[in-house]
Amino acid sequence: MTLAPTARLLPEADLPRGADLLAEGRALARDWTVGPSAFLAHVGAVSEHGFKRAQIQAGAVMQHAQIGYRDFAKSCRAYHDIWDGAARQGARVDRYGLCLDWSMAVPLAKRAGAQRGTGMILRGVEDFVALANAAPVAPHFGDFVLGFPAALENTQAALAAGSTAIGNLGQYFTFRVPGHDDDIVATAQTVRALGLIAAQAVPVIVHSNLDDGFAAQFTDLASCLGMVLLETHIITGLVGAPVGHCYGHHFSDPVARLAFQRAMAEVGAAPGTVIYGNTTGYRGTAAANFASLSSYLLADAAGQVLRPTGHAINAVPVSENDRIPEVDEVIEAQVFAGRLKDFAGPWAGMIDLAPVDAMAARIVAGGRAFCAAALRGLAEAGVDTGDAFQMLLALRRLGARRLEAAFGAGVPDPAAAGGRVPVVAASILSELAEMADHALAGVDVAGLDGLRVLVATSDVHEHGKMLVDEILRRVGVTVLDGGVSTEAARLAEQVRAVRPDAVAISTYNGVALEYYQALRAAGVACPVLIGGRLNQIPEGSNTSLPVDVGGRLAQAGAVVCREAAELVPALRRLAGGA
Ligand code: B12
């Protein structure tokens, strides 16, 4: 398959040149350098890149925790107390992924009007510095820095705070910020920030969480590795900075998880930042989630023992699918990880590496084929593959599905979800199919013929939508695609255009009520079903806790669905059935 020519991919006549943007960023390195860091001083390193290399040599497995509360003082306390609490119980937290709010993607000057999610808001450089030095743990500014309109100013602040791992290139490709969706501005600011990073006197890792990016949508793990290679071409080849990859949220099969780690080792994608916890595996109670935690973390720790890639392991607290975890829960998870590492060496002896390495070899071969085909195809379409700006923008505009269909390593098959038979299938599709089976078990599906439902998401989380789409298709309802990260006003336009019988929204970012009200205000009058994470931090509240808004949504007229199993009965009621 070939791509549309650049005329359609990058039609603007006056796009900036990557080299100029990088030079602008480099020039800022006179004033913006890696600041003093409690972590670097403590471990006696000049950057986390060097620290990771030393840990690889020493055979040590590093630990990563994710934090970021709306209340800034609480975030600072957490930064210290998690490190301290874990250390008192014999575990060492090496790095924190700092979870900024999505409003932080908007430049400070315009941030007041930006829509807020549930994450941490830092008011300026002083906040970055105070937070990142609250304990000797490496600050990894991995969310909402690179990839957005505020990329440059957030990178400056992160560097000043002594951070030497900054991201998130994965988010650049897929995350959209309501009202601030100009991809040229986001790309230009990101390339300037990359120039500043590359010009530092010490190596600063450009972090990319593959699962935040296209890995959540690819159907083939070979395509995920292909992205690693493409991003390395851009960041190391064109920008001149080290890149550190993260993966894990969607990797539920331990064999594929380990195979992917060994595939990364094989292509030299090390040191990586973190192997993120398999958060999509958390669907039950704390007790059930402990089983998922043990399964993925053992594979990750054993992987580092067998073939270290410098990725820290990440024990996600078992409360994560309920709410943002509390400090004591993060400590508990870190202590769990510290102890599990003791078993990883002995357990590694139980692993038969032959099938794992056979899978890794297929991922590597497929990933290389994907990368080579993408570079060739982009060049044929007129993209300058030696220009970081053009490469980033072209990949972002193409999106995961078109990229995989055009350049995937699998054999083309129109019946396959990704347009090709995957070389090594990603597990998310089979997991969603199982969830659909579960949701439809014993449910009366009669009487839905002829219904047309417009399905959309308010943010990047699209598995809820994929599940709803799948269930509706199975019961013969016509699915109209309302898109992903669709702003309420845009969805209302679509409702006017296609006149569905109902709208189904999947929402996760803590904006459920606001989003629903905006839809109604924009004139949507048909029934609206809403599911996902139905919570919100109350406006004006300085607490860190989102509250459930299901009751208020129902009062306002929404059809609130806590489970996918409620979808069909709700539609039957709307259609006048039972
Ligand atoms: C996968 C995931 C991601 C992936 C999404 C990939 C993708 N392309 O979809 C990635 C890694 C990209 C991601 C990113 C983020 N995430 Co996230 N993510 C999750 C996770 C692990 C699973 C959510 C999911 O898709 N589940 C699969 C669905 C099918 O199952 P379910 O959620 O149980 O839904 C059930 C029902 O609710 C129902 N359902 C869902 N929708 C609908 C709709 C209708 C109409 C109906 C009938 C039913 C229905 O179907 C399911 C079966 O019953 C959750 C934690 C968790 N374990 O739940 C966090 C979570 C949703 N994420 C969260 C956050 C904060 C983020 C980020 C903001 C983090 C950050 N700072 O970067 C970003 C989002 C940025 C942005 N711009 O929007 C928070 C939300 C916090 C809140 N609202 O309180 C959660 C809860 C994690 C947490 N505890 O902090 N995330």
CSV table of N, CA, C and O in Angstrom, one decimal, residues 112-180:
chain,number,residue,atom,x,y,z
A,112,ALA,N,-5.1,29.3,32.4
A,112,ALA,CA,-6.2,29.5,33.3
A,112,ALA,C,-7.5,29.0,32.7
A,112,ALA,O,-8.3,28.4,33.4
A,113,GLY,N,-7.7,29.2,31.4
A,113,GLY,CA,-8.9,28.7,30.7
A,113,GLY,C,-8.9,27.3,30.3
A,113,GLY,O,-9.9,26.8,29.7
A,114,ALA,N,-7.8,26.6,30.5
A,114,ALA,CA,-7.7,25.2,29.9
A,114,ALA,C,-8.5,24.2,30.8
A,114,ALA,O,-8.6,24.4,32.0
A,115,GLN,N,-9.1,23.2,30.1
A,115,GLN,CA,-9.8,22.2,30.8
A,115,GLN,C,-8.9,21.4,31.7
A,115,GLN,O,-7.8,20.9,31.2
A,116,ARG,N,-9.3,21.1,32.9
A,116,ARG,CA,-8.4,20.4,33.8
A,116,ARG,C,-8.9,18.9,33.9
A,116,ARG,O,-10.1,18.6,33.8
A,117,GLY,N,-7.9,18.0,34.1
A,117,GLY,CA,-8.2,16.6,34.4
A,117,GLY,C,-8.0,16.4,35.9
A,117,GLY,O,-8.5,17.2,36.7
A,118,THR,N,-7.4,15.3,36.2
A,118,THR,CA,-7.2,14.9,37.7
A,118,THR,C,-5.8,15.0,38.1
A,118,THR,O,-5.5,14.6,39.2
A,119,GLY,N,-4.9,15.5,37.3
A,119,GLY,CA,-3.4,15.5,37.6
A,119,GLY,C,-2.9,16.7,38.3
A,119,GLY,O,-3.6,17.6,38.7
A,120,MET,N,-1.6,16.7,38.4
A,120,MET,CA,-0.8,17.7,39.2
A,120,MET,C,-0.6,19.0,38.4
A,120,MET,O,-0.3,18.9,37.2
A,121,ILE,N,-0.8,20.1,39.0
A,121,ILE,CA,-0.6,21.4,38.3
A,121,ILE,C,0.6,22.1,39.0
A,121,ILE,O,0.5,22.4,40.2
A,122,LEU,N,1.6,22.5,38.3
A,122,LEU,CA,2.8,23.2,38.8
A,122,LEU,C,2.7,24.6,38.3
A,122,LEU,O,2.5,24.8,37.1
A,123,ARG,N,2.9,25.6,39.2
A,123,ARG,CA,2.7,27.0,38.8
A,123,ARG,C,3.9,27.6,38.1
A,123,ARG,O,3.7,28.6,37.4
A,124,GLY,N,5.0,27.0,38.2
A,124,GLY,CA,6.2,27.6,37.5
A,124,GLY,C,7.4,26.9,37.9
A,124,GLY,O,7.4,25.8,38.6
A,125,VAL,N,8.6,27.4,37.5
A,125,VAL,CA,9.9,26.7,37.7
A,125,VAL,C,10.1,26.4,39.1
A,125,VAL,O,10.6,25.3,39.5
A,126,GLU,N,9.7,27.3,40.0
A,126,GLU,CA,10.0,27.0,41.5
A,126,GLU,C,9.3,25.8,41.9
A,126,GLU,O,9.8,25.0,42.7
A,127,ASP,N,8.1,25.5,41.4
A,127,ASP,CA,7.3,24.3,41.8
A,127,ASP,C,8.0,23.1,41.3
A,127,ASP,O,8.2,22.1,42.0
A,128,PHE,N,8.5,23.1,40.1
A,128,PHE,CA,9.2,22.0,39.5
A,128,PHE,C,10.4,21.7,40.4
A,128,PHE,O,10.7,20.5,40.7
A,129,VAL,N,11.2,22.7,40.7
A,129,VAL,CA,12.4,22.5,41.5
A,129,VAL,C,12.1,22.0,42.9
A,129,VAL,O,12.7,21.0,43.3
A,130,ALA,N,11.1,22.6,43.6
A,130,ALA,CA,10.8,22.1,44.9
A,130,ALA,C,10.4,20.7,44.9
A,130,ALA,O,10.8,19.9,45.8
A,131,LEU,N,9.5,20.3,44.0
A,131,LEU,CA,9.0,18.9,43.9
A,131,LEU,C,10.1,18.0,43.7
A,131,LEU,O,10.3,17.0,44.4
A,132,ALA,N,10.9,18.2,42.7
A,132,ALA,CA,11.9,17.3,42.2
A,132,ALA,C,13.1,17.1,43.2
A,132,ALA,O,13.9,16.2,43.0
A,133,ASN,N,13.2,18.0,44.1
A,133,ASN,CA,14.3,17.9,45.1
A,133,ASN,C,13.8,17.5,46.5
A,133,ASN,O,14.5,17.7,47.5
A,134,ALA,N,12.5,17.1,46.6
A,134,ALA,CA,12.0,16.7,47.9
A,134,ALA,C,12.5,15.4,48.4
A,134,ALA,O,12.3,15.1,49.6
A,135,ALA,N,13.2,14.7,47.6
A,135,ALA,CA,13.9,13.4,48.0
A,135,ALA,C,14.9,13.0,47.0
A,135,ALA,O,14.8,13.5,45.8
A,136,PRO,N,15.9,12.2,47.3
A,136,PRO,CA,16.9,11.8,46.3
A,136,PRO,C,16.4,10.7,45.4
A,136,PRO,O,16.9,9.6,45.3
A,137,VAL,N,15.4,11.1,44.6
A,137,VAL,CA,14.8,10.1,43.6
A,137,VAL,C,14.8,10.8,42.3
A,137,VAL,O,14.5,12.0,42.2
A,138,ALA,N,15.1,10.1,41.2
A,138,ALA,CA,15.2,10.8,39.9
A,138,ALA,C,13.8,11.3,39.4
A,138,ALA,O,12.9,10.5,39.3
A,139,PRO,N,13.7,12.6,39.1
A,139,PRO,CA,12.5,13.1,38.6
A,139,PRO,C,12.3,12.9,37.1
A,139,PRO,O,13.1,13.3,36.3
A,140,HIS,N,11.3,12.1,36.8
A,140,HIS,CA,11.1,11.8,35.3
A,140,HIS,C,9.8,12.6,34.9
A,140,HIS,O,8.7,12.2,35.4
A,141,PHE,N,10.0,13.7,34.2
A,141,PHE,CA,8.8,14.4,33.8
A,141,PHE,C,8.3,13.8,32.5
A,141,PHE,O,8.7,14.2,31.4
A,142,GLY,N,7.5,12.8,32.7
A,142,GLY,CA,7.1,11.9,31.6
A,142,GLY,C,5.8,12.2,31.0
A,142,GLY,O,5.4,11.5,30.0
A,143,ASP,N,5.0,13.1,31.6
A,143,ASP,CA,3.6,13.3,31.0
A,143,ASP,C,3.5,14.8,30.7
A,143,ASP,O,3.8,15.6,31.6
A,144,PHE,N,2.9,15.1,29.6
A,144,PHE,CA,2.5,16.5,29.2
A,144,PHE,C,3.6,17.5,29.3
A,144,PHE,O,3.4,18.6,29.7
A,145,VAL,N,4.8,17.0,28.8
A,145,VAL,CA,5.9,18.0,28.7
A,145,VAL,C,6.1,18.0,27.1
A,145,VAL,O,5.5,18.8,26.4
A,146,LEU,N,7.0,17.1,26.6
A,146,LEU,CA,7.2,17.1,25.2
A,146,LEU,C,5.9,16.7,24.5
A,146,LEU,O,5.1,15.9,25.0
A,147,GLY,N,5.6,17.3,23.3
A,147,GLY,CA,4.5,16.9,22.5
A,147,GLY,C,3.3,17.9,22.5
A,147,GLY,O,2.3,17.7,21.8
A,148,PHE,N,3.5,19.0,23.2
A,148,PHE,CA,2.3,19.9,23.4
A,148,PHE,C,2.8,21.4,23.2
A,148,PHE,O,4.0,21.7,23.2
A,149,PRO,N,1.8,22.3,23.2
A,149,PRO,CA,2.1,23.7,23.0
A,149,PRO,C,3.1,24.2,24.1
A,149,PRO,O,3.9,25.1,23.9
A,150,ALA,N,3.0,23.6,25.3
A,150,ALA,CA,3.9,24.1,26.4
A,150,ALA,C,5.2,23.3,26.5
A,150,ALA,O,5.9,23.4,27.5
A,151,ALA,N,5.5,22.6,25.4
A,151,ALA,CA,6.7,21.7,25.5
A,151,ALA,C,8.0,22.4,25.9
A,151,ALA,O,8.7,21.9,26.7
A,152,LEU,N,8.2,23.6,25.3
A,152,LEU,CA,9.5,24.3,25.5
A,152,LEU,C,9.5,24.8,27.0
A,152,LEU,O,10.5,24.5,27.7
A,153,GLU,N,8.5,25.5,27.4
A,153,GLU,CA,8.6,26.0,28.8
A,153,GLU,C,8.6,24.9,29.8
A,153,GLU,O,9.3,25.1,30.9
A,154,ASN,N,7.9,23.8,29.6
A,154,ASN,CA,7.9,22.8,30.6
A,154,ASN,C,9.3,22.0,30.6
A,154,ASN,O,9.8,21.6,31.6
A,155,THR,N,9.9,21.9,29.4
A,155,THR,CA,11.2,21.3,29.4
A,155,THR,C,12.3,22.2,30.1
A,155,THR,O,13.1,21.7,30.8
A,156,GLN,N,12.2,23.5,29.9
A,156,GLN,CA,13.1,24.4,30.6
A,156,GLN,C,12.9,24.2,32.1
A,156,GLN,O,13.9,24.1,32.8
A,157,ALA,N,11.7,24.2,32.6
A,157,ALA,CA,11.5,24.0,34.0
A,157,ALA,C,12.0,22.6,34.5
A,157,ALA,O,12.6,22.5,35.6
A,158,ALA,N,11.7,21.6,33.7
A,158,ALA,CA,12.1,20.2,34.1
A,158,ALA,C,13.7,20.2,34.2
A,158,ALA,O,14.2,19.6,35.1
A,159,LEU,N,14.4,20.8,33.2
A,159,LEU,CA,15.8,20.8,33.3
A,159,LEU,C,16.3,21.6,34.5
A,159,LEU,O,17.2,21.1,35.2
A,160,ALA,N,15.7,22.7,34.8
A,160,ALA,CA,16.1,23.5,35.9
A,160,ALA,C,15.9,22.7,37.2
A,160,ALA,O,16.7,22.9,38.2
A,161,ALA,N,15.0,21.8,37.2
A,161,ALA,CA,14.7,21.0,38.4
A,161,ALA,C,15.6,19.8,38.5
A,161,ALA,O,15.5,18.9,39.4
A,162,GLY,N,16.6,19.7,37.6
A,162,GLY,CA,17.6,18.6,37.6
A,162,GLY,C,17.1,17.3,37.0
A,162,GLY,O,17.7,16.3,37.2
A,163,SER,N,16.0,17.4,36.2
A,163,SER,CA,15.5,16.2,35.5
A,163,SER,C,16.4,15.9,34.3
A,163,SER,O,16.6,16.7,33.5
A,164,THR,N,16.7,14.6,34.2
A,164,THR,CA,17.5,14.2,33.0
A,164,THR,C,16.8,13.1,32.2
A,164,THR,O,17.4,12.3,31.5
A,165,ALA,N,15.5,13.0,32.4
A,165,ALA,CA,14.6,12.1,31.6
A,165,ALA,C,13.3,12.9,31.4
A,165,ALA,O,12.6,13.1,32.4
A,166,ILE,N,13.1,13.2,30.2
A,166,ILE,CA,11.9,14.1,29.9
A,166,ILE,C,11.1,13.6,28.7
A,166,ILE,O,11.7,13.1,27.7
A,167,GLY,N,9.8,13.6,28.8
A,167,GLY,CA,9.0,13.0,27.7
A,167,GLY,C,7.7,13.8,27.6
A,167,GLY,O,7.5,14.8,28.2
A,168,ASN,N,6.9,13.4,26.7
A,168,ASN,CA,6.7,12.0,26.4
A,168,ASN,C,6.3,12.0,24.9
A,168,ASN,O,5.3,12.4,24.5
A,169,LEU,N,7.2,11.4,24.1
A,169,LEU,CA,7.1,11.4,22.7
A,169,LEU,C,5.8,10.6,22.3
A,169,LEU,O,5.1,10.9,21.3
A,170,GLY,N,5.6,9.5,23.1
A,170,GLY,CA,4.4,8.7,22.8
A,170,GLY,C,3.1,9.6,22.8
A,170,GLY,O,2.3,9.5,21.9
A,171,GLN,N,3.0,10.5,23.8
A,171,GLN,CA,1.8,11.3,23.9
A,171,GLN,C,1.7,12.3,22.8
A,171,GLN,O,0.6,12.7,22.4
A,172,TYR,N,2.9,12.7,22.3
A,172,TYR,CA,2.9,13.6,21.1
A,172,TYR,C,2.0,13.1,20.0
A,172,TYR,O,1.3,13.8,19.3
A,173,PHE,N,2.2,11.7,19.8
A,173,PHE,CA,1.5,11.1,18.6
A,173,PHE,C,0.0,11.0,18.8
A,173,PHE,O,-0.7,11.1,17.8
A,174,THR,N,-0.5,10.8,20.1
A,174,THR,CA,-1.9,10.5,20.2
A,174,THR,C,-2.7,11.4,21.1
A,174,THR,O,-3.9,11.4,21.0
A,175,PHE,N,-2.1,12.1,22.1
A,175,PHE,CA,-2.9,12.9,23.0
A,175,PHE,C,-3.3,14.2,22.4
A,175,PHE,O,-2.5,14.9,21.7
A,176,ARG,N,-4.5,14.6,22.7
A,176,ARG,CA,-5.0,15.9,22.2
A,176,ARG,C,-5.6,16.7,23.4
A,176,ARG,O,-6.2,16.1,24.3
A,177,VAL,N,-5.3,18.0,23.4
A,177,VAL,CA,-5.7,18.8,24.5
A,177,VAL,C,-6.9,19.7,24.0
A,177,VAL,O,-6.7,20.4,23.0
A,178,PRO,N,-8.0,19.6,24.7
A,178,PRO,CA,-9.2,20.3,24.1
A,178,PRO,C,-8.9,21.8,23.9
A,178,PRO,O,-8.4,22.5,24.9
A,179,GLY,N,-9.2,22.3,22.8
A,179,GLY,CA,-9.1,23.7,22.5
A,179,GLY,C,-7.6,24.1,22.1
A,179,GLY,O,-7.4,25.3,21.8
A,180,HIS,N,-6.7,23.2,22.2
A,180,HIS,CA,-5.3,23.6,21.9
A,180,HIS,C,-4.7,22.5,21.0
A,180,HIS,O,-3.7,21.8,21.4
